[in-house]
PDB file of C-alpha atoms in Angstrom:
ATOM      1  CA  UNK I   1      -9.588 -25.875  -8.930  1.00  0.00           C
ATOM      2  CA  UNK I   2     -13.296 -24.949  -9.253  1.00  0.00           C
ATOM      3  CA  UNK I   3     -14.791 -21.836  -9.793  1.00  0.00           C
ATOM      4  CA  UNK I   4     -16.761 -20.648  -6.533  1.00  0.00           C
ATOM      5  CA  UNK I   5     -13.611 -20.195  -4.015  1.00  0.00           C
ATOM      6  CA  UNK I   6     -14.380 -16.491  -2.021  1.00  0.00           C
ATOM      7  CA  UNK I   7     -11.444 -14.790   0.207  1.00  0.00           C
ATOM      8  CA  UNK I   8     -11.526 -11.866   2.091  1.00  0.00           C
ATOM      9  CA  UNK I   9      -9.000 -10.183   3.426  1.00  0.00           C
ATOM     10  CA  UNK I  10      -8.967  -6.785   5.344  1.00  0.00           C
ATOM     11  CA  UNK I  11      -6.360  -3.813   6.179  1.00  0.00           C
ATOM     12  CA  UNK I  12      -6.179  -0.948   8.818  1.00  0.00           C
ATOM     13  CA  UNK I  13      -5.219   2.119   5.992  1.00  0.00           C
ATOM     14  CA  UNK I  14      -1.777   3.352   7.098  1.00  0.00           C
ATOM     15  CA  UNK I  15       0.147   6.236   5.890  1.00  0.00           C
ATOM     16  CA  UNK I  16       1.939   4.034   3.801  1.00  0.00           C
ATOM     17  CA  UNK I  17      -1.295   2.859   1.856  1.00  0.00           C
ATOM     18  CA  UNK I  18      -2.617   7.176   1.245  1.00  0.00           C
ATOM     19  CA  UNK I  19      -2.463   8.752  -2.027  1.00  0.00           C
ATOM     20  CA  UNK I  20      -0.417  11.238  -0.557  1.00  0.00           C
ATOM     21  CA  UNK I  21       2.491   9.288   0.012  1.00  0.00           C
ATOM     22  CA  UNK I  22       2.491   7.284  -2.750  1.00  0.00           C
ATOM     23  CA  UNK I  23       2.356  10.107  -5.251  1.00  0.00           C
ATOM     24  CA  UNK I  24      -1.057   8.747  -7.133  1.00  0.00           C
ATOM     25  CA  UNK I  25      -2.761  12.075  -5.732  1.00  0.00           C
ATOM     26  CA  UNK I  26      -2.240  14.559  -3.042  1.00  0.00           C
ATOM     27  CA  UNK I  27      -5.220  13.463  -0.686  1.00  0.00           C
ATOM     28  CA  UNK I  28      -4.864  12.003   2.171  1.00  0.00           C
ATOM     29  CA  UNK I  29      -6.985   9.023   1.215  1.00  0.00           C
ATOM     30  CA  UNK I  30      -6.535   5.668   0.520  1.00  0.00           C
ATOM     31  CA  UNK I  31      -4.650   5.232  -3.016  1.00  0.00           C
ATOM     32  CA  UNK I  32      -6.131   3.360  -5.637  1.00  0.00           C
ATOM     33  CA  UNK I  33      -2.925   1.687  -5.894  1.00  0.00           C
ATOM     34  CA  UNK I  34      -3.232   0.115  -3.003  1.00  0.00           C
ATOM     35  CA  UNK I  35      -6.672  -0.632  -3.647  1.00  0.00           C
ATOM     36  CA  UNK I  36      -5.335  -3.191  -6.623  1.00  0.00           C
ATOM     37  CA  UNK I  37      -3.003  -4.167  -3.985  1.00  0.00           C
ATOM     38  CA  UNK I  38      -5.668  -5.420  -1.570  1.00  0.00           C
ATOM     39  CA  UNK I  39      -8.143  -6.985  -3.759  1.00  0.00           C
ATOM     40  CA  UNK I  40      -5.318  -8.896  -5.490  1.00  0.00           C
ATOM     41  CA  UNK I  41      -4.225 -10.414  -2.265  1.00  0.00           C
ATOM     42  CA  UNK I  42      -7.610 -10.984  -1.244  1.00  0.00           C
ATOM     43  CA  UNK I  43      -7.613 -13.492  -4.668  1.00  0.00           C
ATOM     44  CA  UNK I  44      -3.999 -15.221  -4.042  1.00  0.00           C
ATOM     45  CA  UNK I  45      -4.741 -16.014  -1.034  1.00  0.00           C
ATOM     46  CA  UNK I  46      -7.773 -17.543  -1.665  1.00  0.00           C
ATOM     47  CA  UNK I  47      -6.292 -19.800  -4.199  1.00  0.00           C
ATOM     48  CA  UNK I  48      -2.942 -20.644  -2.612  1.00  0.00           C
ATOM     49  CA  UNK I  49      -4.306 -24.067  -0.511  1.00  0.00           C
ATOM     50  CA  UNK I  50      -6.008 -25.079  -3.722  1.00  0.00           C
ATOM     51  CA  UNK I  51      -2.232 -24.679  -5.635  1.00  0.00           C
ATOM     52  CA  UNK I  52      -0.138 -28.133  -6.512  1.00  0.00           C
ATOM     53  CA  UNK I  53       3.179 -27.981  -4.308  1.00  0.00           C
ATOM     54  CA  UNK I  54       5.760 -25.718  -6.373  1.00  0.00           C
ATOM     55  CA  UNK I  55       3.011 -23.683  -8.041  1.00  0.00           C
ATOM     56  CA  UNK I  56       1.995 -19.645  -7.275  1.00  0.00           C
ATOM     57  CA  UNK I  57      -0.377 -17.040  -8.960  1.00  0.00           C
ATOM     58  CA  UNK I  58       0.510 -14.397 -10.633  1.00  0.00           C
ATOM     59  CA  UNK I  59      -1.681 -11.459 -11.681  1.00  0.00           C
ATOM     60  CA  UNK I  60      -1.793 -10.735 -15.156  1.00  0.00           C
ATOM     61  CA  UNK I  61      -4.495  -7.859 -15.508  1.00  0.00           C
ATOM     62  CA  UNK I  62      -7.118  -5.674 -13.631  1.00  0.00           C
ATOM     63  CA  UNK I  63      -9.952  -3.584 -14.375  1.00  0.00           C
ATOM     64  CA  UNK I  64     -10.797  -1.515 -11.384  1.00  0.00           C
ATOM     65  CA  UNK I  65     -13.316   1.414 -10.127  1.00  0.00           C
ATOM     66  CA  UNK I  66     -12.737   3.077  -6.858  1.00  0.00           C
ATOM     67  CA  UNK I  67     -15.462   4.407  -6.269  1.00  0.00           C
ATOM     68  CA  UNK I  68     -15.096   6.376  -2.632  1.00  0.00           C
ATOM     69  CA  UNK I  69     -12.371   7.806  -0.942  1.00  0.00           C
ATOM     70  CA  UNK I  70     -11.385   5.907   2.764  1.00  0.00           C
ATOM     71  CA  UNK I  71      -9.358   8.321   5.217  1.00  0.00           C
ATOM     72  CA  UNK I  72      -6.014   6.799   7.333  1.00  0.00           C
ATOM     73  CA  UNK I  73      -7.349   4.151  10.479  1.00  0.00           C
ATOM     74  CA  UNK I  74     -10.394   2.874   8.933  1.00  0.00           C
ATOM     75  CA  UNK I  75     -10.430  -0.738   8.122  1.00  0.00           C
ATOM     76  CA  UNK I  76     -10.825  -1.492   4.411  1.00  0.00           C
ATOM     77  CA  UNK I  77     -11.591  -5.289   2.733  1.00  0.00           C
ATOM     78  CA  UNK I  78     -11.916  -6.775  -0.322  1.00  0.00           C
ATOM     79  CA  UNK I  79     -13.729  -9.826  -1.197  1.00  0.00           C
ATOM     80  CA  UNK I  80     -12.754 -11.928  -4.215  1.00  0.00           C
ATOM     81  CA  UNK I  81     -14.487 -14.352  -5.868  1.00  0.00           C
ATOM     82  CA  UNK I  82     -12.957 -16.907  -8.367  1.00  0.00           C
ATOM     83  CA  UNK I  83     -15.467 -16.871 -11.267  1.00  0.00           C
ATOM     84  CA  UNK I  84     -13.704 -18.606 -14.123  1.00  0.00           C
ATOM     85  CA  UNK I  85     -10.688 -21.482 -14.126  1.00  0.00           C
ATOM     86  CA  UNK I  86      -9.578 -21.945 -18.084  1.00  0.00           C
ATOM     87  CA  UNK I  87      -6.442 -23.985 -17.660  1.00  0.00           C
ATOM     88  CA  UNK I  88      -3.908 -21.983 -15.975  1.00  0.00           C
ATOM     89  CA  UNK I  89      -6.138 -18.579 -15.997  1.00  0.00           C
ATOM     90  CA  UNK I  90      -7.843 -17.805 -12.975  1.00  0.00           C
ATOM     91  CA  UNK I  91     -10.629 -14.862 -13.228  1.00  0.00           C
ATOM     92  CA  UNK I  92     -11.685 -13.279  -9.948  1.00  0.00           C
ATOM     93  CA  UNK I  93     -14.158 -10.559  -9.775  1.00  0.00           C
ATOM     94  CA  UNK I  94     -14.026  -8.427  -6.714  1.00  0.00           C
ATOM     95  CA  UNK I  95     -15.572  -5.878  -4.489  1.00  0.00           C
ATOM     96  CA  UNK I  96     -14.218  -3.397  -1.409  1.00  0.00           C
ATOM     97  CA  UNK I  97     -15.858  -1.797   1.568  1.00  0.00           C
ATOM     98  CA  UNK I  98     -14.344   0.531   4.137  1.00  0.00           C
ATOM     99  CA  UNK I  99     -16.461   0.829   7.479  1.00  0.00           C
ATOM    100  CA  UNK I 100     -19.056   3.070   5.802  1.00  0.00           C
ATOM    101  CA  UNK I 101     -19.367   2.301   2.324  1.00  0.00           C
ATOM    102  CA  UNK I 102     -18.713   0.060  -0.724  1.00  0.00           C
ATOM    103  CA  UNK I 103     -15.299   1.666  -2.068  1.00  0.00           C
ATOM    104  CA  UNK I 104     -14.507  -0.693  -4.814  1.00  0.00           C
ATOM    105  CA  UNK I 105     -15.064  -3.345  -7.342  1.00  0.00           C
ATOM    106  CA  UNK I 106     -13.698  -4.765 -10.552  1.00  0.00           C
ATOM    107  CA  UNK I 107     -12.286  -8.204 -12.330  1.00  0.00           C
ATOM    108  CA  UNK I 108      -8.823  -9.601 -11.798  1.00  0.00           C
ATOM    109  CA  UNK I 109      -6.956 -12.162 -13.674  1.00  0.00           C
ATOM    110  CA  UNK I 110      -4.152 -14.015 -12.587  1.00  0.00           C
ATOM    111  CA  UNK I 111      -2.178 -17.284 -13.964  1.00  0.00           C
ATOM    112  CA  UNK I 112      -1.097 -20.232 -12.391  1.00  0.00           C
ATOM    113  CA  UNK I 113       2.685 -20.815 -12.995  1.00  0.00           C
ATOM    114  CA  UNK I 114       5.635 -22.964 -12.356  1.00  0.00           C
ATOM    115  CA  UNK I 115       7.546 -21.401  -9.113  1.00  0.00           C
ATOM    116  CA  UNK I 116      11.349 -22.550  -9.981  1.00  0.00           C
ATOM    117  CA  UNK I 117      10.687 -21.774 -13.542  1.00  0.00           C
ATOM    118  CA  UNK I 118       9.472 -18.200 -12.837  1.00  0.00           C
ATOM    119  CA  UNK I 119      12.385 -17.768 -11.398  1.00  0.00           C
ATOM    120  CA  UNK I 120      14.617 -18.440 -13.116  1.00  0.00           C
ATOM    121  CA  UNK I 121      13.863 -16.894 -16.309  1.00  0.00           C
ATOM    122  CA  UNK I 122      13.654 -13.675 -13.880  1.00  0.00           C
ATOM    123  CA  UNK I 123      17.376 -14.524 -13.052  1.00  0.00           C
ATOM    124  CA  UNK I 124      18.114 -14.217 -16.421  1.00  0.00           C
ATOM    125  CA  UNK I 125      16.477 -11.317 -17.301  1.00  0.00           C
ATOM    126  CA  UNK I 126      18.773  -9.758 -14.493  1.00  0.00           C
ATOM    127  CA  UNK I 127      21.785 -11.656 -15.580  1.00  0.00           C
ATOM    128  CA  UNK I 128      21.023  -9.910 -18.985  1.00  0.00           C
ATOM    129  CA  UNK I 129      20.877  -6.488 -18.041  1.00  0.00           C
ATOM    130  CA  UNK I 130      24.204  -6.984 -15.760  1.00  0.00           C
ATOM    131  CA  UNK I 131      25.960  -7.956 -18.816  1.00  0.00           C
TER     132      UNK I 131
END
């Protein structure tokens, strides 16, 4: 994988994605929560064709500034950019735009792992706290 890949991917804000009903704030606005939410897809997706079979992302850290508020049934998207491959780490930076405005922009990081292996050591994390 080579630094360079871009992915965009875009979202109709819901009720689901405000502020408001997420508890991060009392507007009626899109939440800076879902914000991360967005611009993190918009970079795992963009790297998921380049993965080996049996390989995801996952992100590992964000640095973020929303920068304008987006009200419910305006389209939002984010735009990543993969900017740095070292090994397994994978930095993205990233901006967002709503219909009027840029809303968003930041750096991402996310790691390349082992799927099955993941998992199970998430297993047994569980298995511990059932025990």
């Amino acid at each position: 994988m080579e630094p360079g890949i871009v992915n965009e991917v875009s979202w109709v804000v819901e009720e689901r994605h405000l502020a408001s009903t997420l508890g991060s704030g009392l507007a009626a606005v899109f939440a800076t929560p879902m914000l991360v939410a967005l611009c993190e897809d918009a970079a795992s997706q963009g790297v998921a064709p380049h993965l080996a079979a049996g390989q995801q992302t996952v992100g590992t850290w964000i640095g973020i500034r929303h920068l304008a508020a987006t009200p419910p049934g305006m389209r939002v998207t984010a735009r990543a950019r993969l900017v740095e491959v070292d090994r397994r780490r994978l930095r993205f930076e990233f901006e967002a735009w709503d219909e009027v405005e840029k809303i968003g922009e930041g750096e991402h990081e996310r790691f390349i792992i082992d799927a099955a292996t993941f998992e199970a050591r998430i297993a047994e994390k569980a298995r511990q706290v059932k025990s």
